[in-house]
XYZ file of C-alpha atoms in Angstrom:
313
model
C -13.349 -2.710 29.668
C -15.856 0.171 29.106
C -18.352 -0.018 25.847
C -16.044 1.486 23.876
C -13.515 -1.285 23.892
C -13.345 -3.691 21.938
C -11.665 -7.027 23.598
C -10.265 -8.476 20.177
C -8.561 -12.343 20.175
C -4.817 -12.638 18.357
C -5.341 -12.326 14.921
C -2.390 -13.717 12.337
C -2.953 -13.229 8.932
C -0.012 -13.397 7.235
C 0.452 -10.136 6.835
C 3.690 -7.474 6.078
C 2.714 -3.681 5.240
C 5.270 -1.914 2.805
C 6.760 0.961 3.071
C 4.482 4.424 3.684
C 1.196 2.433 2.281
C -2.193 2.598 4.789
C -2.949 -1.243 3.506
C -1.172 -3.923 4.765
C -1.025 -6.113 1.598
C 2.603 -8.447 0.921
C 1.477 -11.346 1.730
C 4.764 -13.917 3.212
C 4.989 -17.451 0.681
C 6.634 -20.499 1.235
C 10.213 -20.318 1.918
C 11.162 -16.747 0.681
C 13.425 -15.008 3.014
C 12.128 -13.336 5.995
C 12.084 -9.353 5.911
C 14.223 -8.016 8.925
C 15.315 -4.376 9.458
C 19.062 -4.141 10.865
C 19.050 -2.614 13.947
C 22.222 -0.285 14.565
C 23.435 1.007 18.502
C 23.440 4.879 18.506
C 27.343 6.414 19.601
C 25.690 7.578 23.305
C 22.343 7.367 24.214
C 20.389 11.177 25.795
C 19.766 11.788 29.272
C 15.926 12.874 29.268
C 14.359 15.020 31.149
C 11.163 14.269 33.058
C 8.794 15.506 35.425
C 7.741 12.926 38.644
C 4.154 12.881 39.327
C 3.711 10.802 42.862
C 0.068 12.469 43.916
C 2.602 14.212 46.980
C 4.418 11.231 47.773
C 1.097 8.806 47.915
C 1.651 7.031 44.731
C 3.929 3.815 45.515
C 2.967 1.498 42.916
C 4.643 0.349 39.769
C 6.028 3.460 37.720
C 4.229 4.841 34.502
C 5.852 6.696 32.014
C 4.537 8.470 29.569
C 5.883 10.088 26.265
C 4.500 13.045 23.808
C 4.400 12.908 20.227
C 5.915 14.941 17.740
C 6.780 18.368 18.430
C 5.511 18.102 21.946
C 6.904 17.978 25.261
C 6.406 16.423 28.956
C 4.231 19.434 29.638
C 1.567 18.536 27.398
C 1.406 15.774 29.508
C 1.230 17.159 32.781
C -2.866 17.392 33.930
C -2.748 13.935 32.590
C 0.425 12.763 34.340
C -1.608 14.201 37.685
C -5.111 12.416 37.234
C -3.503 9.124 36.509
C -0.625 9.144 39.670
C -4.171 9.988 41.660
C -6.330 7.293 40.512
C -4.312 4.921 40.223
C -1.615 5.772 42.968
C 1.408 5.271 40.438
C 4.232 7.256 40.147
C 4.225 9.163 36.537
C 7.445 10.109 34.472
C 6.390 12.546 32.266
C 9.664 13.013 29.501
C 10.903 14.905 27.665
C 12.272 12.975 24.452
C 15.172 13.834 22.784
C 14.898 17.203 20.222
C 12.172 18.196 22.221
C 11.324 19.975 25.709
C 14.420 20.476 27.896
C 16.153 17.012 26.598
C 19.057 17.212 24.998
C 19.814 17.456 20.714
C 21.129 15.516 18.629
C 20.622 14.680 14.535
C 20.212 11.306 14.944
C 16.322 10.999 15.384
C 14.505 7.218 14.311
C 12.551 4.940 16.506
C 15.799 3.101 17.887
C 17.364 5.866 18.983
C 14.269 6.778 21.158
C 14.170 3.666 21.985
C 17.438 2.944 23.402
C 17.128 6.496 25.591
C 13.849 5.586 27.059
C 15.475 1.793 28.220
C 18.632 4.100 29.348
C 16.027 6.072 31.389
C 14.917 3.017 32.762
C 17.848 1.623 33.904
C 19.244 4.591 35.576
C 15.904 5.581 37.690
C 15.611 1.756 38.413
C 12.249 1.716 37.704
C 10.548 -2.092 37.571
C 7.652 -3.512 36.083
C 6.976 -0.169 34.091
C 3.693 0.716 32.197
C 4.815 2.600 29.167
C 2.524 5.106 27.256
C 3.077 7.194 24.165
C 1.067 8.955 22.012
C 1.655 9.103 17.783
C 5.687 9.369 18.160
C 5.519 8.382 21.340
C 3.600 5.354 20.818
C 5.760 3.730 18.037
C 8.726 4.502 20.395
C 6.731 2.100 23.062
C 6.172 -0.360 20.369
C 9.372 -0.159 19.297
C 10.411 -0.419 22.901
C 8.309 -3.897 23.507
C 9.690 -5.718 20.821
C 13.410 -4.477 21.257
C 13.287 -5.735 25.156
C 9.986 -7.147 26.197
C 11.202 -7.754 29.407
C 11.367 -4.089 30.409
C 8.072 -3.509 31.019
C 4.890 -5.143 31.680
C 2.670 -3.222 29.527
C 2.391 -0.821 27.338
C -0.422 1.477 25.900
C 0.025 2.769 22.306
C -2.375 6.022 21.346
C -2.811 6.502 17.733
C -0.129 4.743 15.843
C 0.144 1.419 14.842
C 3.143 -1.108 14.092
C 3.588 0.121 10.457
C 4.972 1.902 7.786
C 2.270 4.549 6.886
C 3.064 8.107 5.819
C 2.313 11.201 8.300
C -0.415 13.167 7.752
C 0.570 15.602 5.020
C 0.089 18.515 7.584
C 3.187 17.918 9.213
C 5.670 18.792 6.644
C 4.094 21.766 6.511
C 3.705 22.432 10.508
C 7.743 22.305 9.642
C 7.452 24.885 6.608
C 5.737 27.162 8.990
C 8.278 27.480 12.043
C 10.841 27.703 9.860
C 9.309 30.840 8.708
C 8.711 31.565 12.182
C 12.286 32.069 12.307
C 13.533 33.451 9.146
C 11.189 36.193 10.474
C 13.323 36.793 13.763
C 9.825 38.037 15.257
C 9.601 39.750 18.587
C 6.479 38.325 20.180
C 4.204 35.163 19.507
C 1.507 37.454 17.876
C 3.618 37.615 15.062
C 4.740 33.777 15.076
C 1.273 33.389 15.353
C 0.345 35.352 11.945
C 3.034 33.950 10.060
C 1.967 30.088 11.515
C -1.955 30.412 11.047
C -1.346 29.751 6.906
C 0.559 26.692 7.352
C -1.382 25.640 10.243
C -4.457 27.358 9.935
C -6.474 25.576 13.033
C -5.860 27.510 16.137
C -5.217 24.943 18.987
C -2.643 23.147 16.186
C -0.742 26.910 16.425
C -0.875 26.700 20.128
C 0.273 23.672 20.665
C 3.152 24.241 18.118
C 3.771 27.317 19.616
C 4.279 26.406 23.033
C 7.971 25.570 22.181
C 8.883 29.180 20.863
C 11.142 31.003 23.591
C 13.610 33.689 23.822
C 17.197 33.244 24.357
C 17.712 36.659 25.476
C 16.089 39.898 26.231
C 17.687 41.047 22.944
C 17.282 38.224 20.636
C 13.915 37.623 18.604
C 11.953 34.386 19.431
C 13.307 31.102 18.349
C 11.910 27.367 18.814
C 13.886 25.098 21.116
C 13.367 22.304 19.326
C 15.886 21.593 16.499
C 13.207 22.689 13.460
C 15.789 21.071 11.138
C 16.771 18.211 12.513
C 13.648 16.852 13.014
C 12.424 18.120 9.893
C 14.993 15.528 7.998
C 13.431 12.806 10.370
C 9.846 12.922 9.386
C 10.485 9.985 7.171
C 12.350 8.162 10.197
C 8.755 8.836 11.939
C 6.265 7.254 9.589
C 8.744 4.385 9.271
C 8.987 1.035 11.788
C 11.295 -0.825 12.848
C 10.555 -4.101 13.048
C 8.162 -6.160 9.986
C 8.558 -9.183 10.698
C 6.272 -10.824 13.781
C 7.760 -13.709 13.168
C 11.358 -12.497 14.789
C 9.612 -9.847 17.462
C 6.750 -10.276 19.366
C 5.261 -8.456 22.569
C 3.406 -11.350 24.879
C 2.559 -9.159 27.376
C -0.744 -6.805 27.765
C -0.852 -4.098 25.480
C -3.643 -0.997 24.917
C -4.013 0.474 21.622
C -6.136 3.713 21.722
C -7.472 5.221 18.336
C -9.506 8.641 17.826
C -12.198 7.569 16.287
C -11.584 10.924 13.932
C -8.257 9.535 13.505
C -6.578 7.349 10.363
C -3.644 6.416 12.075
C -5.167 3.224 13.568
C -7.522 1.993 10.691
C -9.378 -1.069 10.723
C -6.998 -2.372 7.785
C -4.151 -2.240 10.681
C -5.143 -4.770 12.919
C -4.436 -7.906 11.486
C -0.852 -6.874 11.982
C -1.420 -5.312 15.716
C -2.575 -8.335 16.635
C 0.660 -10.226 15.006
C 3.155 -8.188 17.515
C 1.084 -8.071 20.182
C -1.127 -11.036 20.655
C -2.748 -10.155 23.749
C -4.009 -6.634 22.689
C -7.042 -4.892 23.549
C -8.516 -1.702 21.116
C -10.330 1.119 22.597
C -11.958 4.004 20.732
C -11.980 7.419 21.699
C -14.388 10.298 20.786
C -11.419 12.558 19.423
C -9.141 13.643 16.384
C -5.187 12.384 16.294
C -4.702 14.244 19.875
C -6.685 12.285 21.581
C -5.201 13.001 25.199
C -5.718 16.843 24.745
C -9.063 16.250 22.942
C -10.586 13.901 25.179
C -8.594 13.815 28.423
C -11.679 12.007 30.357
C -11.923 9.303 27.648
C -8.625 8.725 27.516
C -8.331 8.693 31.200
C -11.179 5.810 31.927
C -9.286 3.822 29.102
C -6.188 3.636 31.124
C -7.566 3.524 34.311
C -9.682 0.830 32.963
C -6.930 -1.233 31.333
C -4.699 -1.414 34.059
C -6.789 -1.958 36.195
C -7.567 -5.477 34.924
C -3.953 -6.108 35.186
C -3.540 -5.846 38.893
């Protein structure tokens, strides 16, 4: 790896995190009964939808996918999506999760849920000996993913999240506060959305990005969000949870990438012990950026990957 990565050897403290804390503390003794988290199966699983990026037919190798964080889409992902198919002549899935981009709703919204539609989306496409990447939502749905079925992929790459439960960023809830107002104002053009936004999200490419999923229904109707504001809304605890707390029971044996912004506290130092618990052969790389460390730092990001799995062929 570059100098920015840092190869680091399985680490296994004996560690647990509690709930919405940044410090793992909990500490497992003797004989006390292991923590598990009961797993239920969702009614139907989502289709998703996706865009294929195959470089004009030239990338044949193994399939990539790669999924956006909250209150994104598979077009954030799309310049991305392109660079990687090209240098590393690999198909890319770029999806669409469920509540978000052209995928379908629902108000069930957790980790297994996303889970269980991203292995669907697997299965159906056929696709073998995936590389799965997410970023923030995306990347505890990987995770989540691994340890669930680690024989449905060969690797993953997790960017900024880590295997724990760790509240979100307190800027979230109010991202949420904001397009809600959005819409009680039944405004006419994104200046407006915009104005209303800027004091619940008052840094510009944040309104943007949020922005981007605003549309109109009709010629007639005032602007709306496509995504269910809501729904996901009542998940943002779901999203700082985990599933799984116990490495004992789940484990990923299998390469994994975990890129932090070095801006970033999703990924602190105080997180690793228990990275290196569920996924014993992972490697850490640090990226010049904030949380959105794709959009921030595309390049960096991009010689991380490239990097990474490269080593694995």
């Amino acid at each position: 790896m570059s100098t920015l990565a840092r190869r680091l050897q399985p680490i296994y403290a004996p560690l647990l995190h509690p709930k919405h804390s940044p410090r793992i503390q909990c500490a497992l003794r003797g004989n006390q009964p292991k923590c598990t988290r009961q797993f239920h199966a969702s009614a139907s699983t989502l289709d998703l939808a996706y865009d294929l990026h195959d470089n004009g037919g030239k990338a044949t190798g193994a399939p990539i996918l790669i999924l956006h964080g909250l209150f994104g889409s598979r077009k954030n992902n799309r310049s991305i999506s392109k660079a990687l198919a090209r240098d590393l002549s690999r198909p890319i899935y770029a999806i669409d999760l469920r509540n978000h981009g052209d995928s379908a709703h629902d108000k069930e919204h957790n980790y297994t849920v996303l889970a269980e539609d991203t292995e669907a989306f697997l299965k159906k496409h056929d696709l073998k000996d995936a590389t799965l990447i997410g970023h923030s939502m995306g990347a505890k749905t990987v995770m989540t993913i691994a340890l669930r079925n680690p024989e449905c992929c060969a690797n993953i790459i997790a960017v900024d999240n880590a295997p724990v439960d760790a509240a979100l960023a307190s800027d979230f809830p109010k991202y949420v506060e904001g397009m809600r107002r959005v819409e009680e104002g039944k405004v006419r053009s994104q200046k407006e959305a915009d104005k209303i936004l800027e004091p619940y999200a008052p840094d510009l490419p944040v309104r943007q990005f949020l922005l981007t999923n605003l549309i109109r229904p009709s010629p007639s109707e005032p602007l709306k969000f496509r995504i269910p504001v809501r729904t996901l809304a009542n998940a943002l605890d779901d999203m700082a949870d985990f599933p799984f707390n116990d490495p004992d029971q789940a484990r990923f044996n299998r390469p994994a990438l975990f890129v932090r912004g070095t801006r970033s506290h999703y990924v602190s130092d105080e997180t690793l012990p228990i990275i290196g618990r569920f996924f014993p052969r992972f490697e850490l790389v640090d990226v010049e950026s904030g949380h959105w460390v794709i959009s921030e730092n595309p390049e960096g990001f991009r010689k991380a990957v490239v990097e990474f799995l490269q080593e694995q062929e």
